[in-house]
Short mmCIF file of C-alpha atoms and ligand atoms in Angstrom, two decimals:
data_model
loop_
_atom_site.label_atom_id
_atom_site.label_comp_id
_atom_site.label_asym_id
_atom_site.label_seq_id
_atom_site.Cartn_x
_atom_site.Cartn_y
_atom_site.Cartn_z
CA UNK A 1 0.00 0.00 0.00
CA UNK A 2 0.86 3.57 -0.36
CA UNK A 3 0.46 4.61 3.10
CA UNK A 4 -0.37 8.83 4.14
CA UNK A 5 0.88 9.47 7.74
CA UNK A 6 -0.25 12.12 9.15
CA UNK A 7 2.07 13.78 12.09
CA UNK A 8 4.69 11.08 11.18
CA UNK A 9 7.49 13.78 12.82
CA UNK A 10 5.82 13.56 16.14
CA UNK A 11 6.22 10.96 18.85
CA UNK A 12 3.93 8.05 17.95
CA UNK A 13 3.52 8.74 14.38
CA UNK A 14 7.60 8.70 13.68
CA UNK A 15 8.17 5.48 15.41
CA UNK A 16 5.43 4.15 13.52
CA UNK A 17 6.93 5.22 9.85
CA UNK A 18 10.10 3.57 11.54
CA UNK A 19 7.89 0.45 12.24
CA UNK A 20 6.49 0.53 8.57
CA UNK A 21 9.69 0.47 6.83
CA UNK A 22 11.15 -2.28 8.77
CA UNK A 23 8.47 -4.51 9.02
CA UNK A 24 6.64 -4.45 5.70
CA UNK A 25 6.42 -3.30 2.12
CA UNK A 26 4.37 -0.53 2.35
CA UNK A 27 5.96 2.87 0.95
CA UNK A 28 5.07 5.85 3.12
CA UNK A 29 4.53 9.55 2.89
CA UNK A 30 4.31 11.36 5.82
CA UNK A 31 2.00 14.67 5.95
CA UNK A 32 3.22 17.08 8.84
CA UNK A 33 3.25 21.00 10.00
CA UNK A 34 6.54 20.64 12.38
CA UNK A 35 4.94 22.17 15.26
CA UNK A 36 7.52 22.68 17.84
CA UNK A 37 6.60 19.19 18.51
CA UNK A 38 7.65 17.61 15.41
CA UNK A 39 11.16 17.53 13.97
CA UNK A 40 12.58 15.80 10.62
CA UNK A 41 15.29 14.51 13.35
CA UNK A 42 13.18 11.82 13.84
CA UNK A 43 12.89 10.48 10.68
CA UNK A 44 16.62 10.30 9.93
CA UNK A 45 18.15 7.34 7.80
CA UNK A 46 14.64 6.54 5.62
CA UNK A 47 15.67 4.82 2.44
CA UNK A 48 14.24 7.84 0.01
CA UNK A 49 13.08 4.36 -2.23
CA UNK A 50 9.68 4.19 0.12
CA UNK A 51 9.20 7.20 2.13
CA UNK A 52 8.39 10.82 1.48
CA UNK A 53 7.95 14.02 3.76
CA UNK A 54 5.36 16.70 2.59
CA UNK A 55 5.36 19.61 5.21
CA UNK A 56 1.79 21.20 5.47
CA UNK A 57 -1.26 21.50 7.54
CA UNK A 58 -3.96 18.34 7.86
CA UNK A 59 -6.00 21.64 7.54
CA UNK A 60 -5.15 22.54 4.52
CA UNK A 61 -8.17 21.39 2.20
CA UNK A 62 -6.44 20.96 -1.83
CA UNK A 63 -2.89 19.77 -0.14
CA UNK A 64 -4.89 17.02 1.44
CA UNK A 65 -6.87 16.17 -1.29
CA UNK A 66 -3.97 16.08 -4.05
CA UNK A 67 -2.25 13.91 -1.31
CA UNK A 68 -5.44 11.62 -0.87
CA UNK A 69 -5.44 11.34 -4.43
CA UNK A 70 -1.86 9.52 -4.41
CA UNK A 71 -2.36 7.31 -1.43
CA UNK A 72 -4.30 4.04 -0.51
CA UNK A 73 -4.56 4.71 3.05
CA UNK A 74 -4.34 6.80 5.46
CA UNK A 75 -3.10 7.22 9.18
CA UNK A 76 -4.02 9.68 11.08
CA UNK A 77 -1.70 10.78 14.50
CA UNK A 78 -1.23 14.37 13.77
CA UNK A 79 -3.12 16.40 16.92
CA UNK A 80 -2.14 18.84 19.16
CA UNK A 81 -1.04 16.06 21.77
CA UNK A 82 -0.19 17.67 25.43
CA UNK A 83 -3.18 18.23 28.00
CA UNK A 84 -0.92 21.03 29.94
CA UNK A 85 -0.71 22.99 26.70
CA UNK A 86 -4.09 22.69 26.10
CA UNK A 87 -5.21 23.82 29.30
CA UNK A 88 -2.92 27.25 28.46
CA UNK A 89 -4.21 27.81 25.14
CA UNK A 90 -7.10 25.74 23.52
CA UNK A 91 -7.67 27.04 20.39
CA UNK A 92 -4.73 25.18 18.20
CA UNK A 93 -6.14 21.69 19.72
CA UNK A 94 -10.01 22.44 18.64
CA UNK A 95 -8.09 23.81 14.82
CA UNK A 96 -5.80 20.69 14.45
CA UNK A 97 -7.66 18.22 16.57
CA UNK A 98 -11.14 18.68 15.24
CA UNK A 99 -11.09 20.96 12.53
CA UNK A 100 -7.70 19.16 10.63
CA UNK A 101 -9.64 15.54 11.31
CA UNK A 102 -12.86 17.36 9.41
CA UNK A 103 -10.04 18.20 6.53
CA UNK A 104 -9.10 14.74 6.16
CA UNK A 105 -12.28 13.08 6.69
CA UNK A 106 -13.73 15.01 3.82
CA UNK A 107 -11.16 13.75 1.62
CA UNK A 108 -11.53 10.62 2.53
CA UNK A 109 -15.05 10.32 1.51
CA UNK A 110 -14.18 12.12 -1.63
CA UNK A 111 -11.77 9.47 -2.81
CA UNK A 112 -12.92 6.42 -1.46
CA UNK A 113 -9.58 6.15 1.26
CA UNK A 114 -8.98 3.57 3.81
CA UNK A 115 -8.80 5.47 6.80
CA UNK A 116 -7.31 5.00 10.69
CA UNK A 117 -7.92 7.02 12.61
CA UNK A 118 -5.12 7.33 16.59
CA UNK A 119 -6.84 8.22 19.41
CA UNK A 120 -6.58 7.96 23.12
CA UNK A 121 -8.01 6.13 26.16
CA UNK A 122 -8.01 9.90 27.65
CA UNK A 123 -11.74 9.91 25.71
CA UNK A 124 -13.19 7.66 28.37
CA UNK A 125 -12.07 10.21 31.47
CA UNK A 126 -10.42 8.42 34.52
CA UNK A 127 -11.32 5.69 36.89
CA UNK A 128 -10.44 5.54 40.71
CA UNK A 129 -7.50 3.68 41.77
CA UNK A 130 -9.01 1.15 43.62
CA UNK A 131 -11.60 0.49 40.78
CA UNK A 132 -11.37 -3.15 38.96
CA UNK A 133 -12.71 -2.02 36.22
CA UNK A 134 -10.72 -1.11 33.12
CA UNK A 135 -11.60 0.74 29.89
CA UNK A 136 -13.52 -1.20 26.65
CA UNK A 137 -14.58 -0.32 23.58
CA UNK A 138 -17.91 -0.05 25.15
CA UNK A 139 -16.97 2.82 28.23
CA UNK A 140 -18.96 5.92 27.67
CA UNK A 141 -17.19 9.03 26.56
CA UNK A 142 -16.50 11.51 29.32
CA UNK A 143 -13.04 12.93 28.75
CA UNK A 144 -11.80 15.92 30.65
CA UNK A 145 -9.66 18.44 29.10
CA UNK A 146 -9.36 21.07 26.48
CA UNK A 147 -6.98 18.24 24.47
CA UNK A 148 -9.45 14.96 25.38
CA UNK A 149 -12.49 16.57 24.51
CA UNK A 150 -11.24 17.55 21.14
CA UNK A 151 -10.13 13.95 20.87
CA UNK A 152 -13.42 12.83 21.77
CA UNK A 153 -14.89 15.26 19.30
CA UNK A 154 -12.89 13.84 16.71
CA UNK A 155 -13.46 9.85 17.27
CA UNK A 156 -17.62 10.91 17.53
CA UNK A 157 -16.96 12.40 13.83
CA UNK A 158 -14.80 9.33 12.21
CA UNK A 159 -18.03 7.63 13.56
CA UNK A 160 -20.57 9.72 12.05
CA UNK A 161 -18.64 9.49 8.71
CA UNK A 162 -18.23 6.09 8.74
CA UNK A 163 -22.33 5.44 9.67
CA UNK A 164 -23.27 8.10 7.46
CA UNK A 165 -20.97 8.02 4.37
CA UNK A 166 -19.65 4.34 4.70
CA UNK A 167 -16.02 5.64 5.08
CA UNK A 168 -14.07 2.50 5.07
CA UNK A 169 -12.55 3.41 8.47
CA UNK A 170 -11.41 1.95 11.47
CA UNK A 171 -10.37 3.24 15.58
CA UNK A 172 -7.76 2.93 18.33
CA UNK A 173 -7.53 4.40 21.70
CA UNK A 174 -4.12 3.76 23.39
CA UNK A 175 -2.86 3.78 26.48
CA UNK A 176 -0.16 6.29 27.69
CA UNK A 177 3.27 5.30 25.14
CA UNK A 178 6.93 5.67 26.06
CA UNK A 179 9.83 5.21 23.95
CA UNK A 180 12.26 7.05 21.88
CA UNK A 181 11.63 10.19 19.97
CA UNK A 182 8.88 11.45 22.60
CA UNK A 183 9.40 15.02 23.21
CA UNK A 184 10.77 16.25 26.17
CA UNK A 185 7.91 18.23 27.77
CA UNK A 186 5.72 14.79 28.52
CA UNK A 187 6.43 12.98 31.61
CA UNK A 188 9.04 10.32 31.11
CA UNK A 189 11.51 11.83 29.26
CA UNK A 190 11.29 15.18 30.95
CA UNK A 191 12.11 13.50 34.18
CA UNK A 192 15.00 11.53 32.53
CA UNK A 193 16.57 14.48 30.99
CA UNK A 194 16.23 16.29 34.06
CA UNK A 195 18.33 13.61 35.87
CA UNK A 196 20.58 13.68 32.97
CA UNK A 197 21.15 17.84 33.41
CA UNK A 198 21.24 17.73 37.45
CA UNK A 199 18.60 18.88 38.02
CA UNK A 200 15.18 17.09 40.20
CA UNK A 201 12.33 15.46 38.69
CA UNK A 202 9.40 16.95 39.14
CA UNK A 203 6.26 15.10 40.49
CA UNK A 204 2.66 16.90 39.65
CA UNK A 205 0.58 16.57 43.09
CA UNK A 206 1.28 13.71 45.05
CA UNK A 207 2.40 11.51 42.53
CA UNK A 208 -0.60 8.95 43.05
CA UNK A 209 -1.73 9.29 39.96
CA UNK A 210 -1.65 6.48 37.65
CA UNK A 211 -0.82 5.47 33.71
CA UNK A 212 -0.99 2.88 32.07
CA UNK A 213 2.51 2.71 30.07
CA UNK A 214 2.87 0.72 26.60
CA UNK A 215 5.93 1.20 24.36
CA UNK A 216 5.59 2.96 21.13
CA UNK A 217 6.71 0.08 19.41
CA UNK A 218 3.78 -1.91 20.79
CA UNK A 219 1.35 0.53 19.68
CA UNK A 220 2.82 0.70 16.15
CA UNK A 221 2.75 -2.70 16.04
CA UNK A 222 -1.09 -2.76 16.99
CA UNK A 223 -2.20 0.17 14.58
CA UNK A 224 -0.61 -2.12 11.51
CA UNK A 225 -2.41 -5.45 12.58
CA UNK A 226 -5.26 -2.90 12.67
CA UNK A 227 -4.95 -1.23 9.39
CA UNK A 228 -4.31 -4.61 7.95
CA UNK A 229 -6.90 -6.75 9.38
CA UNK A 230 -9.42 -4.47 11.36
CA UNK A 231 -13.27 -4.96 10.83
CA UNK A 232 -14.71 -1.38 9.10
CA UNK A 233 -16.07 0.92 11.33
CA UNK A 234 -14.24 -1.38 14.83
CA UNK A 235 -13.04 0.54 17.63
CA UNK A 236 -9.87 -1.43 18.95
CA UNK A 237 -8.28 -0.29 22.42
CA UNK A 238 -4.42 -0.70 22.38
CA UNK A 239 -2.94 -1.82 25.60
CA UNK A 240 -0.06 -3.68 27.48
CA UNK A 241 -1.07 -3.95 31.37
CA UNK A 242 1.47 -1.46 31.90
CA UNK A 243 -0.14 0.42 35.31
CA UNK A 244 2.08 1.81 37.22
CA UNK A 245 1.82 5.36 39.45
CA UNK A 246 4.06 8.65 38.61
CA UNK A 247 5.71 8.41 41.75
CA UNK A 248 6.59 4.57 40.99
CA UNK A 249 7.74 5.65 37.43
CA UNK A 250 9.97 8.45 38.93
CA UNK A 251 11.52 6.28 41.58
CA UNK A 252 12.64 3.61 38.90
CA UNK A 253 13.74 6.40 36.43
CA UNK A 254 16.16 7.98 39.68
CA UNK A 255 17.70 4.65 40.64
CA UNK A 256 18.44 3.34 36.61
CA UNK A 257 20.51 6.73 36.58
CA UNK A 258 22.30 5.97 39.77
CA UNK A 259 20.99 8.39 42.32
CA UNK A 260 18.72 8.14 45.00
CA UNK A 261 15.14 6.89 44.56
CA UNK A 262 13.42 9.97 46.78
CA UNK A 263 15.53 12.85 44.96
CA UNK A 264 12.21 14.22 43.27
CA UNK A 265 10.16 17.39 43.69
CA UNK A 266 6.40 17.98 44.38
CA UNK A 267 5.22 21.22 42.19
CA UNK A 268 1.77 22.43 41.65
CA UNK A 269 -0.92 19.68 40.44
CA UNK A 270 -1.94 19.48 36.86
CA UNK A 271 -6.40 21.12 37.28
CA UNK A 272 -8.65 18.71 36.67
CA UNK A 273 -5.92 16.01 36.67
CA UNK A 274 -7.25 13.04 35.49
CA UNK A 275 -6.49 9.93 38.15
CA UNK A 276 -6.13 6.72 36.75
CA UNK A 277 -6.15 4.85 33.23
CA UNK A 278 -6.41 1.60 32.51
CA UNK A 279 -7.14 -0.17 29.31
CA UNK A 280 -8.57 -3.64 28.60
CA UNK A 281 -7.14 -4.55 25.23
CA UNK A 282 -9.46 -8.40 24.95
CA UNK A 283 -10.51 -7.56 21.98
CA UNK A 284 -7.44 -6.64 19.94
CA UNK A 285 -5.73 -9.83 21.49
CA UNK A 286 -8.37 -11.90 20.36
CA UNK A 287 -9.76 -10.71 17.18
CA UNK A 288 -7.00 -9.89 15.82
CA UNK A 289 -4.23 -11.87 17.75
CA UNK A 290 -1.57 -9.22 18.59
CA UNK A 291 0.03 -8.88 21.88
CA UNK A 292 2.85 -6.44 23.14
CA UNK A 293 6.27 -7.20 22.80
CA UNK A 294 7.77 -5.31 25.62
CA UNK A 295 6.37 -7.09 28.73
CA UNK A 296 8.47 -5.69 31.15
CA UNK A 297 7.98 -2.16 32.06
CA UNK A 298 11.09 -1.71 33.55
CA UNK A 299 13.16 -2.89 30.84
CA UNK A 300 11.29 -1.27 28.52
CA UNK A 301 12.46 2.19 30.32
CA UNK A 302 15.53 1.12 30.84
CA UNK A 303 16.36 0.94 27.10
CA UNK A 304 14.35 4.72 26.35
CA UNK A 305 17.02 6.10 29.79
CA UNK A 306 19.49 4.66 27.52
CA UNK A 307 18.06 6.07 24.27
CA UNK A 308 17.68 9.66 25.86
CA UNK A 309 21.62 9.19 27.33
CA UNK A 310 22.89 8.59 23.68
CA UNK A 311 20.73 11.18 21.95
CA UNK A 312 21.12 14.30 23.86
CA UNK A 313 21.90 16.17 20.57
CA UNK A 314 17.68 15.27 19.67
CA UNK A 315 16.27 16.43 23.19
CA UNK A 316 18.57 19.46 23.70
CA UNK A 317 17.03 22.00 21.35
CA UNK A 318 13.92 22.08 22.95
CA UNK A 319 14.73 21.10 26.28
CA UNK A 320 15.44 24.71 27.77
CA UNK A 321 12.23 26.66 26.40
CA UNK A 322 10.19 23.29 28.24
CA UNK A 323 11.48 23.94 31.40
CA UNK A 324 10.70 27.40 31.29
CA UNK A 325 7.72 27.27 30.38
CA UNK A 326 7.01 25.16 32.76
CA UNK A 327 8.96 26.96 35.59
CA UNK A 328 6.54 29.85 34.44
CA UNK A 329 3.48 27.77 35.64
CA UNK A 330 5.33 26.56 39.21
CA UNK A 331 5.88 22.78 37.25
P1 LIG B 401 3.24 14.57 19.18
O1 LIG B 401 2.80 15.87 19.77
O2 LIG B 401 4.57 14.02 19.57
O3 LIG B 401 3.25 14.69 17.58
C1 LIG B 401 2.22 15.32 16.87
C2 LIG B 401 2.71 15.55 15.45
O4 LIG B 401 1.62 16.13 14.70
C3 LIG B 401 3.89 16.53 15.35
O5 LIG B 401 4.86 16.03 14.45
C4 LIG B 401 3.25 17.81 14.81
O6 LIG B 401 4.16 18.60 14.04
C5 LIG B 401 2.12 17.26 13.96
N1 LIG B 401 1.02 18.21 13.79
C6 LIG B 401 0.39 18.92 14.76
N2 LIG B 401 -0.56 19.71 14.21
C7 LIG B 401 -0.55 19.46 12.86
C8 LIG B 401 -1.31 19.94 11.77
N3 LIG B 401 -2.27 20.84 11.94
N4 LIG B 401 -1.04 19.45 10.54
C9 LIG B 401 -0.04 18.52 10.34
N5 LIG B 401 0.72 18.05 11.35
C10 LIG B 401 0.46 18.51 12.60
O7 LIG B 401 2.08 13.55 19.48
P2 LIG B 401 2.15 11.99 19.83
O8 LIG B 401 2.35 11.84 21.27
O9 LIG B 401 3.05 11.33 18.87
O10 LIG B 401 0.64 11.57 19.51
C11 LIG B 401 0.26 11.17 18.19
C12 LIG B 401 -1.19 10.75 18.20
O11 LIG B 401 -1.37 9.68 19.11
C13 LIG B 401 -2.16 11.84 18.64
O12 LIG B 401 -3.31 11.74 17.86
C14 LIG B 401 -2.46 11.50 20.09
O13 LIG B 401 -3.73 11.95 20.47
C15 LIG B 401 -2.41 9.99 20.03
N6 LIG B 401 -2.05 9.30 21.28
C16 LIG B 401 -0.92 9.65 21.98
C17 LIG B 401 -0.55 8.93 23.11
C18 LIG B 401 0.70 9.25 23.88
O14 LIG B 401 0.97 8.63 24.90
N7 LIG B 401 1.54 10.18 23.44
C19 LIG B 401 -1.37 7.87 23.54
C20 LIG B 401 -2.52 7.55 22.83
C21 LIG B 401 -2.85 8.27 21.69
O1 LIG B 402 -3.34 8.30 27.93
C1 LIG B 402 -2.91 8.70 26.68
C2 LIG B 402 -2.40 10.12 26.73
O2 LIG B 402 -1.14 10.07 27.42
C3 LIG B 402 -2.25 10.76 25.35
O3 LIG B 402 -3.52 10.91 24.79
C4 LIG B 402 -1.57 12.13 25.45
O4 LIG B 402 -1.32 12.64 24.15
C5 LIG B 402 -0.25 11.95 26.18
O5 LIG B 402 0.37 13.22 26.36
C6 LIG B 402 -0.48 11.30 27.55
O6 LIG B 402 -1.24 12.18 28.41
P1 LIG B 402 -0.85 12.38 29.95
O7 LIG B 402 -1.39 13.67 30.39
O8 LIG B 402 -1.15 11.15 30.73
O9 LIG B 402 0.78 12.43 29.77
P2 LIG B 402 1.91 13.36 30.42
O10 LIG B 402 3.20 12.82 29.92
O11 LIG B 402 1.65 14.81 30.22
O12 LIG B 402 1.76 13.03 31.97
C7 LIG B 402 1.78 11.69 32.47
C8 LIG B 402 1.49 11.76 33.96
O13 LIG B 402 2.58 12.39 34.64
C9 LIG B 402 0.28 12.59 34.33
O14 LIG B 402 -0.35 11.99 35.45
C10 LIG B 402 0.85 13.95 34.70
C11 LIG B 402 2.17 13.59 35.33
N1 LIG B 402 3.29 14.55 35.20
C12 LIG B 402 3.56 15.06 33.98
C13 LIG B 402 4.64 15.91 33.81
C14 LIG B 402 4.97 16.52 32.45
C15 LIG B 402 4.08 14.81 36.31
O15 LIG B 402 3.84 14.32 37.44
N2 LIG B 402 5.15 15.65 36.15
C16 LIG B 402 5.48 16.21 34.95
O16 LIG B 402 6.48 16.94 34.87
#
């Protein structure tokens, strides 16, 4: 297939592209703006044989429909992806989020694409931490910030065109990811680069507060089974039992690095701070067979500390307008 990624320079969609080339024939383009949280650093070493990089706006209406004209299929990560940024400043998540998903549904239907569409477990709000339950495909939507509700907003319309239109399209929600190439203002990697600098990680609240961690790999892994094989018009959660509290994740983070597990700071709480997530992935397992690689938490993160220690020259840039934007909101 000739694959359209959008937000292939972020996080997620980069180590998917990565994933792509090595583990199948598909040739890829990617489609991305370069926010400040995209860079072409992360798509280094491509062979220029199977993968392309158009720079430009999911927003922008005859770019991505000349694009969509070219491609089977289409992937969609690109979002405005950080709930602390979107609790500053809204409007670029409701433009890119919902408004840039509108763009490329649109197009979609126009041409007849095969469509995925990335999303979060964030949709489904937060449980308590002594609740058994975990999310399904069947949780009701309740998500609680500026960044989930535009996620939310943007599953409910890949819905409506898919019942309405018959897009030939398909969901995932995934748990919290870690891994290389994940920018240095979201948790685990700011914490490890602050280690790395000297300087004291810094725990929102009291550090309770749980995720539920899967490697990026994992989830690229999933989304191609997905795209593949997915039923039209399935939601599939993506998941790895990976629970595990801030405070946990910081402690492990502090004693890989050699110092001691309680050197950490407690700054301001994130409002509205959602407590727990936890995803039940049943139905990806068993429809559709996959299951993570990376089993073991801790030796997942173990490998991204190393990752971060070898690649300082790809976190430095934007490490030092992070922190003070952060130090700006007492984080
Ligand atoms: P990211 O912020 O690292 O990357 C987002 C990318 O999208 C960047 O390269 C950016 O330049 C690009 N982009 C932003 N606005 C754009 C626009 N208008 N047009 C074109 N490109 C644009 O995000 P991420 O963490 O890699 O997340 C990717 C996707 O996965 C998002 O949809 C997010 O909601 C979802 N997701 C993330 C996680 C997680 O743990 N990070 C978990 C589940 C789902
Ligand atoms: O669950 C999936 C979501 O995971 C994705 O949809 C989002 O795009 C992604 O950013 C992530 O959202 P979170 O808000 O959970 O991730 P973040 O890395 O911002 O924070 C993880 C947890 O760590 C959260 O409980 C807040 C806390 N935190 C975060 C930072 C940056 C800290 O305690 N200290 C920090 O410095």
């Amino acid at each position: 297939m000739r694959l359209l990624v959008t937000g292939g320079a972020g996080f997620i969609g980069s180590n998917f592209v990565h994933h792509i080339i090595a583990r199948s024939d598909h040739s890829v383009t990617v489609l991305d703006k370069l926010t400040y949280a995209g860079t072409l650093a992360s798509l280094e070493g491509l062979p220029e044989s199977r993968f392309r990089f158009v720079r430009g706006d999911i927003a922008d209406a005859p770019l991505v429909d000349e694009l969509f004209a070219e491609h089977d299929a289409v992937v969609h990560f690109a979002a405005e992806s950080h709930n602390d940024n979107s609790l500053d400043d809204p409007r670029p998540f409701l433009d890119t989020n919902i408004i840039g998903t509108f763009t490329l549904l649109e197009a979609a239907r126009r041409h007849g694409t095969r469509f995925h569409h990335i999303s979060t477990d964030e949709v489904y709000g937060d449980l308590e931490l002594d609740d058994p339950a975990r999310f399904t495909e069947t949780t009701p939507y309740n998500p609680s910030s500026p960044y989930s509700s535009t996620k939310a907003g943007s599953d409910l319309l890949v819905r409506a065109w898919v019942r309405s239109f018959d897009l030939p399209a398909t969901l995932s929600n995934c748990s919290n990811n870690y891994g290389p190439y994940q920018h240095v203002e979201k948790f685990i990697p700011r914490q490890i680069t602050n280690v790395l600098r000297g300087e004291r990680p810094k725990l929102y609240g009291s550090g309770e507060n749980v995720r539920d961690w899967i490697h990026a790999d994992d989830h690229s892994a999933a989304v191609l089974t997905i795209l593949e094989q997915g039923r039209i018009g399935e939601t599939y959660l993506i998941g790895a039992d990976g629970e595990q509290s801030n405070k946990a994740v910081v402690e492990l983070i502090l004693t890989e690095l050699g110092q001691p597990a309680d050197a950490y700071d407690h700054v301001v709480d994130r409002p509205g701070h959602d407590l727990r997530y936890a995803i039940d992935s049943t139905k990806l397992r068993t429809e559709l067979d996959w299951s993570p690689r990376f089993h073991d938490f801790e030796a997942g993160l173990a490998q991204t500390i190393a990752w971060y220690r070898e690649h300082e020259g790809w976190w430095a840039p934007a490490k030092d307008a992070t922190e003070s934007r952060y130090r700006a909101q007492g984080q």
